[in-house]
CSV table of C-alpha atoms in Angstrom, one decimal:
chain,number,residue,atom,x,y,z
N,1308,SER,CA,-83.1,31.6,7.9
N,1309,TYR,CA,-83.8,34.5,5.6
N,1310,ILE,CA,-85.2,38.0,6.0
N,1311,LYS,CA,-88.9,38.5,5.4
N,1312,ALA,CA,-89.7,41.2,2.9
N,1313,PHE,CA,-91.3,44.3,4.3
N,1314,THR,CA,-93.4,47.0,2.7
N,1315,ASN,CA,-91.6,49.2,0.2
N,1316,SER,CA,-88.4,47.1,0.4
N,1317,LEU,CA,-88.3,46.8,-3.4
N,1318,PHE,CA,-88.2,50.0,-5.4
N,1319,GLY,CA,-88.8,50.2,-9.2
N,1320,MET,CA,-89.0,53.3,-11.5
N,1321,GLY,CA,-89.8,53.2,-15.2
N,1322,ASN,CA,-92.2,53.6,-18.0
N,1323,PRO,CA,-95.8,52.7,-17.1
N,1324,LEU,CA,-97.4,51.6,-20.3
N,1325,LEU,CA,-100.7,49.9,-21.3
N,1326,ASP,CA,-99.9,46.9,-23.5
N,1327,ILE,CA,-102.1,46.6,-26.5
N,1328,SER,CA,-101.5,43.0,-27.4
N,1329,ALA,CA,-102.6,41.0,-30.5
N,1330,VAL,CA,-101.6,38.0,-32.6
N,1331,VAL,CA,-100.8,39.6,-36.0
N,1332,ASP,CA,-99.5,38.3,-39.3
N,1333,LYS,CA,-96.2,38.7,-41.2
N,1334,ASP,CA,-97.8,41.2,-43.6
N,1335,PHE,CA,-98.5,43.5,-40.6
N,1336,LEU,CA,-94.9,43.2,-39.4
N,1337,ASP,CA,-93.6,43.9,-42.9
N,1338,LYS,CA,-95.9,46.9,-43.4
N,1339,TYR,CA,-94.3,48.6,-40.4
N,1340,THR,CA,-90.8,47.1,-41.0
N,1341,LEU,CA,-90.8,45.3,-37.7
N,1342,LYS,CA,-88.5,42.4,-36.8
N,1343,PRO,CA,-90.5,39.5,-35.3
N,1344,ASN,CA,-88.6,39.7,-32.0
N,1345,ASP,CA,-87.6,43.2,-31.0
N,1346,GLN,CA,-88.3,46.2,-28.8
N,1347,ILE,CA,-88.3,49.6,-30.3
N,1348,LEU,CA,-89.6,53.1,-29.7
N,1349,ALA,CA,-92.5,54.3,-31.9
N,1350,GLU,CA,-91.6,56.7,-34.7
N,1351,ASP,CA,-93.9,58.7,-36.9
N,1352,LYS,CA,-94.2,55.8,-39.4
N,1353,HIS,CA,-95.7,53.7,-36.5
N,1354,LYS,CA,-98.5,56.2,-35.7
N,1355,ALA,CA,-101.1,54.3,-37.8
N,1356,LEU,CA,-100.0,50.9,-36.4
N,1357,PHE,CA,-101.7,51.6,-33.1
N,1358,GLU,CA,-105.0,52.3,-34.8
N,1359,GLU,CA,-104.7,49.4,-37.3
N,1360,ILE,CA,-103.9,46.8,-34.7
N,1361,VAL,CA,-107.1,47.6,-32.8
N,1362,LYS,CA,-109.2,47.7,-35.9
N,1363,LYS,CA,-107.8,44.6,-37.6
N,1364,PHE,CA,-106.9,42.1,-34.9
N,1365,ASN,CA,-108.4,40.8,-31.7
N,1366,VAL,CA,-106.6,42.9,-29.1
N,1367,GLU,CA,-106.2,42.5,-25.3
N,1368,TYR,CA,-105.3,45.3,-23.0
N,1369,HIS,CA,-102.8,44.5,-20.1
N,1370,ALA,CA,-101.0,46.8,-17.7
N,1371,GLY,CA,-97.4,46.8,-18.9
N,1372,GLY,CA,-94.1,48.6,-18.8
N,1373,ALA,CA,-91.1,46.4,-18.2
N,1374,THR,CA,-90.1,47.7,-14.7
N,1375,GLN,CA,-93.7,47.8,-13.5
N,1376,ASN,CA,-94.2,44.2,-14.7
N,1377,SER,CA,-91.2,43.0,-12.8
N,1378,ILE,CA,-92.2,44.7,-9.6
N,1379,LYS,CA,-95.7,43.2,-9.9
N,1380,ILE,CA,-94.3,39.7,-10.5
N,1381,ALA,CA,-92.0,40.0,-7.5
N,1382,GLN,CA,-95.0,41.1,-5.3
N,1383,TRP,CA,-97.0,38.1,-6.7
N,1384,MET,CA,-94.2,35.7,-5.8
N,1385,ILE,CA,-93.9,37.2,-2.3
N,1386,GLN,CA,-97.7,37.4,-1.8
N,1387,LYS,CA,-97.6,38.9,1.8
N,1388,PRO,CA,-97.2,41.6,3.0
N,1389,HIS,CA,-98.8,43.7,0.3
N,1390,ASN,CA,-96.9,46.7,-1.1
N,1391,VAL,CA,-93.4,45.2,-0.8
N,1392,GLY,CA,-93.0,46.7,-4.3
N,1393,THR,CA,-93.0,50.5,-4.8
N,1394,PHE,CA,-93.3,51.9,-8.4
N,1395,PHE,CA,-92.7,55.4,-9.7
N,1396,GLY,CA,-93.5,56.5,-13.3
N,1397,CYS,CA,-95.4,59.1,-15.2
N,1398,ILE,CA,-99.0,58.8,-16.7
N,1399,GLY,CA,-101.6,61.1,-18.2
N,1400,LYS,CA,-105.0,62.0,-16.7
N,1401,ASP,CA,-107.1,59.7,-18.9
N,1402,LYS,CA,-108.8,56.3,-19.3
N,1403,PHE,CA,-105.5,54.4,-19.9
N,1404,GLY,CA,-104.0,56.1,-16.8
N,1405,GLU,CA,-107.0,55.0,-14.7
N,1406,ILE,CA,-106.6,51.4,-15.9
N,1407,LEU,CA,-102.9,51.4,-14.9
N,1408,LYS,CA,-103.8,52.8,-11.4
N,1409,GLN,CA,-106.5,50.2,-10.9
N,1410,LYS,CA,-104.2,47.3,-12.1
N,1411,ALA,CA,-101.5,48.5,-9.7
N,1412,VAL,CA,-103.9,48.3,-6.8
N,1413,GLU,CA,-105.1,44.8,-7.9
N,1414,ALA,CA,-101.5,43.7,-8.0
N,1415,HIS,CA,-100.9,45.0,-4.4
N,1416,ILE,CA,-98.0,47.3,-5.4
N,1417,ASP,CA,-97.5,50.8,-4.0
N,1418,ALA,CA,-97.6,52.8,-7.2
N,1419,HIS,CA,-97.0,56.5,-7.0
N,1420,TYR,CA,-97.5,58.0,-10.5
N,1421,TYR,CA,-96.5,61.5,-11.5
N,1422,GLU,CA,-99.7,62.6,-13.3
N,1423,GLN,CA,-99.5,65.4,-16.0
N,1424,GLU,CA,-101.9,66.6,-18.6
N,1425,GLU,CA,-99.6,67.5,-21.5
N,1426,GLU,CA,-99.3,63.9,-22.8
N,1427,PRO,CA,-101.6,60.9,-22.8
N,1428,THR,CA,-100.7,57.7,-20.9
N,1429,GLY,CA,-98.1,55.7,-22.8
N,1430,SER,CA,-98.9,52.4,-24.6
N,1431,CYS,CA,-97.0,49.5,-26.1
N,1432,ALA,CA,-98.2,47.5,-29.1
N,1433,ALA,CA,-97.2,43.9,-28.6
N,1434,CYS,CA,-97.3,42.3,-32.0
N,1435,ILE,CA,-97.3,38.5,-31.5
N,1436,THR,CA,-96.4,36.0,-34.2
N,1437,GLY,CA,-95.8,32.4,-33.0
N,1438,ASP,CA,-93.4,32.4,-30.1
N,1439,ASN,CA,-92.0,35.9,-31.1
N,1440,ARG,CA,-93.1,39.3,-29.9
N,1441,SER,CA,-92.3,42.6,-31.5
N,1442,LEU,CA,-92.9,45.5,-29.1
N,1443,VAL,CA,-93.4,49.1,-30.2
N,1444,ALA,CA,-93.6,51.5,-27.4
N,1445,ASN,CA,-95.3,54.9,-27.7
N,1446,LEU,CA,-93.9,56.4,-24.4
N,1447,ALA,CA,-96.0,59.7,-24.5
N,1448,ALA,CA,-96.6,60.5,-20.8
N,1449,ALA,CA,-94.0,58.0,-19.6
N,1450,ASN,CA,-91.4,60.2,-21.3
N,1451,CYS,CA,-92.4,63.2,-19.1
N,1452,TYR,CA,-91.2,61.9,-15.7
N,1453,LYS,CA,-89.3,64.7,-13.9
N,1454,LYS,CA,-86.9,64.3,-11.0
N,1455,ASP,CA,-87.7,67.7,-9.5
N,1456,LYS,CA,-91.5,67.3,-9.9
N,1457,HIS,CA,-91.7,63.8,-8.4
N,1458,LEU,CA,-88.6,61.9,-7.2
N,1459,ASP,CA,-87.3,64.8,-5.2
N,1460,LEU,CA,-90.5,65.4,-3.3
N,1461,GLU,CA,-90.0,64.6,0.4
N,1462,GLU,CA,-92.8,62.0,0.7
N,1463,ASN,CA,-91.6,60.2,-2.4
N,1464,TRP,CA,-87.9,60.2,-1.6
N,1465,LYS,CA,-88.8,58.7,1.8
N,1466,LEU,CA,-90.1,55.7,-0.1
N,1467,VAL,CA,-86.8,55.4,-2.0
N,1468,GLU,CA,-84.9,55.5,1.3
N,1469,LYS,CA,-87.1,52.7,2.8
N,1470,ALA,CA,-86.1,50.3,0.0
N,1471,LYS,CA,-83.1,47.9,0.1
N,1472,VAL,CA,-83.3,46.6,-3.5
N,1473,TYR,CA,-83.7,48.9,-6.5
N,1474,TYR,CA,-84.6,47.9,-10.1
N,1475,ILE,CA,-84.8,50.0,-13.2
N,1476,ALA,CA,-85.1,48.7,-16.7
N,1477,GLY,CA,-82.6,50.2,-19.2
N,1478,PHE,CA,-85.7,51.6,-21.1
N,1479,PHE,CA,-85.8,54.4,-18.5
N,1480,LEU,CA,-82.4,55.6,-19.6
N,1481,THR,CA,-84.2,57.4,-22.5
N,1482,VAL,CA,-86.4,59.3,-20.1
N,1483,SER,CA,-84.6,60.5,-17.0
N,1484,LEU,CA,-80.9,59.8,-16.5
N,1485,GLU,CA,-80.7,62.2,-13.5
N,1486,SER,CA,-83.5,60.3,-11.7
N,1487,ILE,CA,-81.7,57.0,-12.2
N,1488,LEU,CA,-78.4,58.4,-11.1
N,1489,LYS,CA,-79.9,59.8,-7.9
N,1490,VAL,CA,-81.4,56.4,-7.0
N,1491,ALA,CA,-78.3,54.5,-8.0
N,1492,LYS,CA,-76.0,56.7,-6.0
N,1493,HIS,CA,-78.2,56.4,-2.9
N,1494,ALA,CA,-78.0,52.6,-3.2
N,1495,SER,CA,-74.3,52.6,-3.7
N,1496,GLU,CA,-73.6,55.0,-0.8
N,1497,ASN,CA,-75.8,52.9,1.5
N,1498,ASN,CA,-74.5,49.5,0.4
N,1499,LYS,CA,-77.9,48.5,-1.0
N,1500,LEU,CA,-78.5,46.6,-4.2
N,1501,PHE,CA,-79.1,48.5,-7.5
N,1502,CYS,CA,-80.2,46.4,-10.4
N,1503,LEU,CA,-80.4,47.4,-14.1
N,1504,ASN,CA,-81.6,45.6,-17.2
N,1505,LEU,CA,-79.9,46.2,-20.7
N,1506,SER,CA,-83.6,45.9,-21.9
N,1507,ALA,CA,-83.0,46.2,-25.7
N,1508,PRO,CA,-80.3,46.3,-28.3
N,1509,PHE,CA,-81.1,50.0,-29.1
N,1510,ILE,CA,-80.4,51.0,-25.5
N,1511,CYS,CA,-76.9,49.3,-25.6
N,1512,GLN,CA,-76.3,51.0,-29.0
N,1513,PHE,CA,-77.8,54.5,-29.0
N,1514,PHE,CA,-78.0,55.2,-25.3
N,1515,LYS,CA,-74.7,53.7,-24.3
N,1516,ASP,CA,-73.3,57.0,-22.9
N,1517,ASN,CA,-76.3,57.1,-20.4
N,1518,LEU,CA,-75.9,53.4,-19.8
N,1519,MET,CA,-72.2,53.6,-19.0
N,1520,GLN,CA,-72.8,56.6,-16.6
N,1521,VAL,CA,-75.0,54.3,-14.6
N,1522,MET,CA,-72.9,51.1,-14.9
N,1523,PRO,CA,-70.5,51.9,-12.1
N,1524,TYR,CA,-73.4,51.8,-9.6
N,1525,VAL,CA,-74.9,48.5,-10.9
N,1526,ASP,CA,-74.8,45.6,-8.5
N,1527,VAL,CA,-77.0,43.2,-10.6
N,1528,LEU,CA,-77.1,43.5,-14.4
N,1529,PHE,CA,-79.7,41.6,-16.4
N,1530,GLY,CA,-79.9,41.0,-20.1
N,1531,ASN,CA,-80.8,38.5,-22.8
N,1532,GLU,CA,-78.6,37.0,-25.5
N,1533,THR,CA,-79.3,39.7,-28.2
N,1534,GLU,CA,-78.8,42.6,-25.8
N,1535,ALA,CA,-75.6,40.9,-24.5
N,1536,ALA,CA,-74.2,40.5,-28.0
N,1537,THR,CA,-75.0,44.2,-28.9
N,1538,PHE,CA,-73.5,45.4,-25.6
N,1539,ALA,CA,-70.4,43.3,-26.1
N,1540,GLU,CA,-69.9,44.7,-29.6
N,1541,GLU,CA,-70.5,48.3,-28.4
N,1542,GLN,CA,-68.0,47.9,-25.5
N,1543,ASP,CA,-65.4,46.2,-27.8
N,1544,PHE,CA,-65.4,43.1,-25.7
N,1545,GLU,CA,-64.2,41.2,-28.8
N,1546,THR,CA,-66.1,38.0,-27.9
N,1547,GLU,CA,-69.5,36.5,-28.8
N,1548,ASP,CA,-69.2,33.9,-26.0
N,1549,ILE,CA,-72.0,34.5,-23.5
N,1550,LYS,CA,-69.9,33.4,-20.5
N,1551,GLU,CA,-67.0,35.7,-21.5
N,1552,ILE,CA,-69.4,38.6,-22.0
N,1553,ALA,CA,-70.8,38.0,-18.5
N,1554,LYS,CA,-67.3,38.0,-17.1
N,1555,LYS,CA,-66.3,41.2,-18.9
N,1556,ALA,CA,-69.5,43.0,-17.9
N,1557,GLN,CA,-68.8,41.9,-14.3
N,1558,ALA,CA,-65.3,43.4,-14.5
N,1559,LEU,CA,-66.4,46.9,-15.6
N,1560,PRO,CA,-65.6,49.6,-13.0
N,1561,LYS,CA,-67.7,49.7,-9.9
N,1562,VAL,CA,-68.1,52.4,-7.2
N,1563,ASN,CA,-69.2,50.3,-4.3
N,1564,THR,CA,-66.4,47.8,-3.9
N,1565,LYS,CA,-68.0,46.0,-0.9
N,1566,ARG,CA,-70.1,44.1,-3.4
N,1567,GLN,CA,-69.0,42.3,-6.5
N,1568,ARG,CA,-71.2,42.9,-9.5
N,1569,ILE,CA,-73.5,40.0,-10.5
N,1570,VAL,CA,-74.4,39.6,-14.2
N,1571,VAL,CA,-77.3,37.4,-15.2
N,1572,LEU,CA,-77.9,36.7,-18.9
N,1573,THR,CA,-80.8,34.7,-20.3
N,1574,GLN,CA,-81.0,32.9,-23.7
N,1575,GLY,CA,-84.7,32.1,-24.2
N,1576,LYS,CA,-85.1,28.3,-24.0
N,1577,ASP,CA,-81.3,27.8,-23.5
N,1578,GLU,CA,-79.5,28.0,-20.2
N,1579,THR,CA,-79.1,31.1,-18.1
N,1580,THR,CA,-75.6,32.3,-17.4
N,1581,MET,CA,-74.7,34.0,-14.1
N,1582,ALA,CA,-71.3,35.6,-13.3
N,1583,HIS,CA,-70.7,36.3,-9.6
N,1584,GLY,CA,-67.0,35.7,-9.1
N,1585,LYS,CA,-67.4,32.4,-10.8
N,1586,VAL,CA,-69.5,31.8,-13.9
N,1587,GLU,CA,-72.4,29.3,-13.6
N,1588,THR,CA,-75.1,28.1,-16.0
N,1589,PHE,CA,-78.6,27.1,-15.1
N,1590,PRO,CA,-81.0,25.1,-17.4
N,1591,VAL,CA,-84.4,26.7,-17.8
N,1592,LEU,CA,-87.6,24.7,-17.0
N,1593,LYS,CA,-88.8,22.7,-20.0
N,1594,ILE,CA,-92.0,23.7,-21.6
N,1595,ASP,CA,-94.0,22.0,-24.4
N,1596,PRO,CA,-94.3,24.4,-27.3
N,1597,LYS,CA,-98.0,23.8,-27.4
N,1598,ASP,CA,-98.3,25.2,-23.9
N,1599,MET,CA,-96.7,28.5,-24.9
N,1600,VAL,CA,-99.2,31.3,-25.4
N,1601,ASP,CA,-96.7,34.2,-25.9
N,1602,THR,CA,-93.3,35.2,-24.7
N,1603,ASN,CA,-94.3,38.9,-24.0
N,1604,GLY,CA,-93.3,39.6,-20.4
N,1605,ALA,CA,-91.1,36.5,-20.0
N,1606,GLY,CA,-88.0,38.6,-19.4
N,1607,ASP,CA,-89.8,40.9,-17.0
N,1608,ALA,CA,-91.1,37.9,-15.2
N,1609,PHE,CA,-87.6,36.4,-15.0
N,1610,VAL,CA,-86.4,39.6,-13.3
N,1611,GLY,CA,-89.5,39.7,-11.0
N,1612,GLY,CA,-88.9,36.2,-9.8
N,1613,PHE,CA,-85.2,36.9,-9.2
N,1614,LEU,CA,-86.0,40.1,-7.3
N,1615,SER,CA,-88.6,38.4,-5.1
N,1616,GLU,CA,-85.8,36.2,-3.6
N,1617,LEU,CA,-83.1,38.8,-3.7
N,1618,VAL,CA,-85.2,41.2,-1.5
N,1619,GLN,CA,-85.5,38.3,1.0
N,1620,GLU,CA,-81.7,37.8,0.9
N,1621,LYS,CA,-82.0,34.2,-0.4
N,1622,PRO,CA,-78.9,32.6,-2.1
N,1623,LEU,CA,-78.3,33.5,-5.8
N,1624,ASP,CA,-79.1,30.0,-7.1
N,1625,GLN,CA,-82.5,30.3,-5.4
N,1626,CYS,CA,-83.0,33.7,-7.1
N,1627,VAL,CA,-82.4,32.0,-10.5
N,1628,ARG,CA,-84.8,29.1,-9.7
N,1629,ALA,CA,-87.5,31.6,-8.9
N,1630,ALA,CA,-86.7,33.6,-12.0
N,1631,HIS,CA,-87.1,30.5,-14.2
N,1632,TYR,CA,-90.3,29.5,-12.4
N,1633,ALA,CA,-91.9,33.0,-12.9
N,1634,ALA,CA,-90.9,33.1,-16.6
N,1635,ASN,CA,-92.3,29.6,-17.1
N,1636,VAL,CA,-95.7,30.7,-15.7
N,1637,ILE,CA,-95.9,33.9,-17.8
N,1638,ILE,CA,-95.2,32.3,-21.2
N,1639,ARG,CA,-98.2,30.0,-20.6
N,1640,ARG,CA,-100.5,33.1,-20.5
N,1641,ALA,CA,-101.2,36.2,-22.6
N,1642,GLY,CA,-99.1,39.2,-21.8
N,1643,CYS,CA,-97.5,39.6,-18.3
N,1644,THR,CA,-100.5,38.1,-16.4
N,1645,PHE,CA,-100.4,35.5,-13.7
N,1646,PRO,CA,-102.6,33.1,-11.7
N,1647,GLU,CA,-103.9,34.0,-8.3
N,1648,LYS,CA,-101.0,32.3,-6.4
N,1649,PRO,CA,-97.6,31.0,-7.2
N,1650,ASP,CA,-96.6,27.4,-6.7
N,1651,PHE,CA,-92.9,27.9,-5.9
N,1652,ASN,CA,-90.9,26.9,-2.9
């Protein structure tokens, strides 16, 4: 028998973004020097990209942001009660912000946004070509999250304390390291589960000091094969073997010794590797390429599926099965969107 999830038992904090998604062409990628499959932060040279994608291609708007996506998917997998998932992040007082608030309500998650007027709500251009997606994030308001202005407020911190599983995408390491550390230390001191995603090669590379300040508190580490390779290189693991990388990441120093770190590395259509004492591999669900709409949100969905079972204290192999199921559903649809109910047991 397992534990039923309760309201606010899963806590996420990150960058709430509105995804502006379109199928583009190679010329568009080349014009803005984008790799077909990557995640980057927008620079000055990308400013025009956001205007051009809307003018030139058929765009769809979806509520996004990696952590928020994962919390929504976990909630969707759990279904009842509502508001199992809590989400914190920063938005602007504008139309995009209103859309994100509305979409959070529709997804039955308990979103508490820090709203400020200096910056507009952040957005992310999802440039789709075939089964690749190149993500360009303009953080704007998302970059303005402040520990003292939001996380530290008594009514907000109470929601943090209520949770037993915490998830933050590595992307948030560029925004508020002190907020992440406060949550991570709370989890560690109370023997709760703190989960982190490597999120992107640039996080492993250019924000590795921040990443490694948080790592000792990480109970569950997620990443894909490109992030894992960059992480291994930056950490001088001297191996490109995914199983060895998982083992070495697991062996990194950890504050709460009551729990051994779990490392979960995905490889797209290839098997998923999980280190939890032993190293195991799990084949993903097969999908006909013609049923794939886009892979944007697949990694977030994987994590959401995993968290949905973790928060109910299910065995780890069940967590991976749920992760594979959720990712399989999402790649059949545009963006990180999902049908009314899951078909998973």
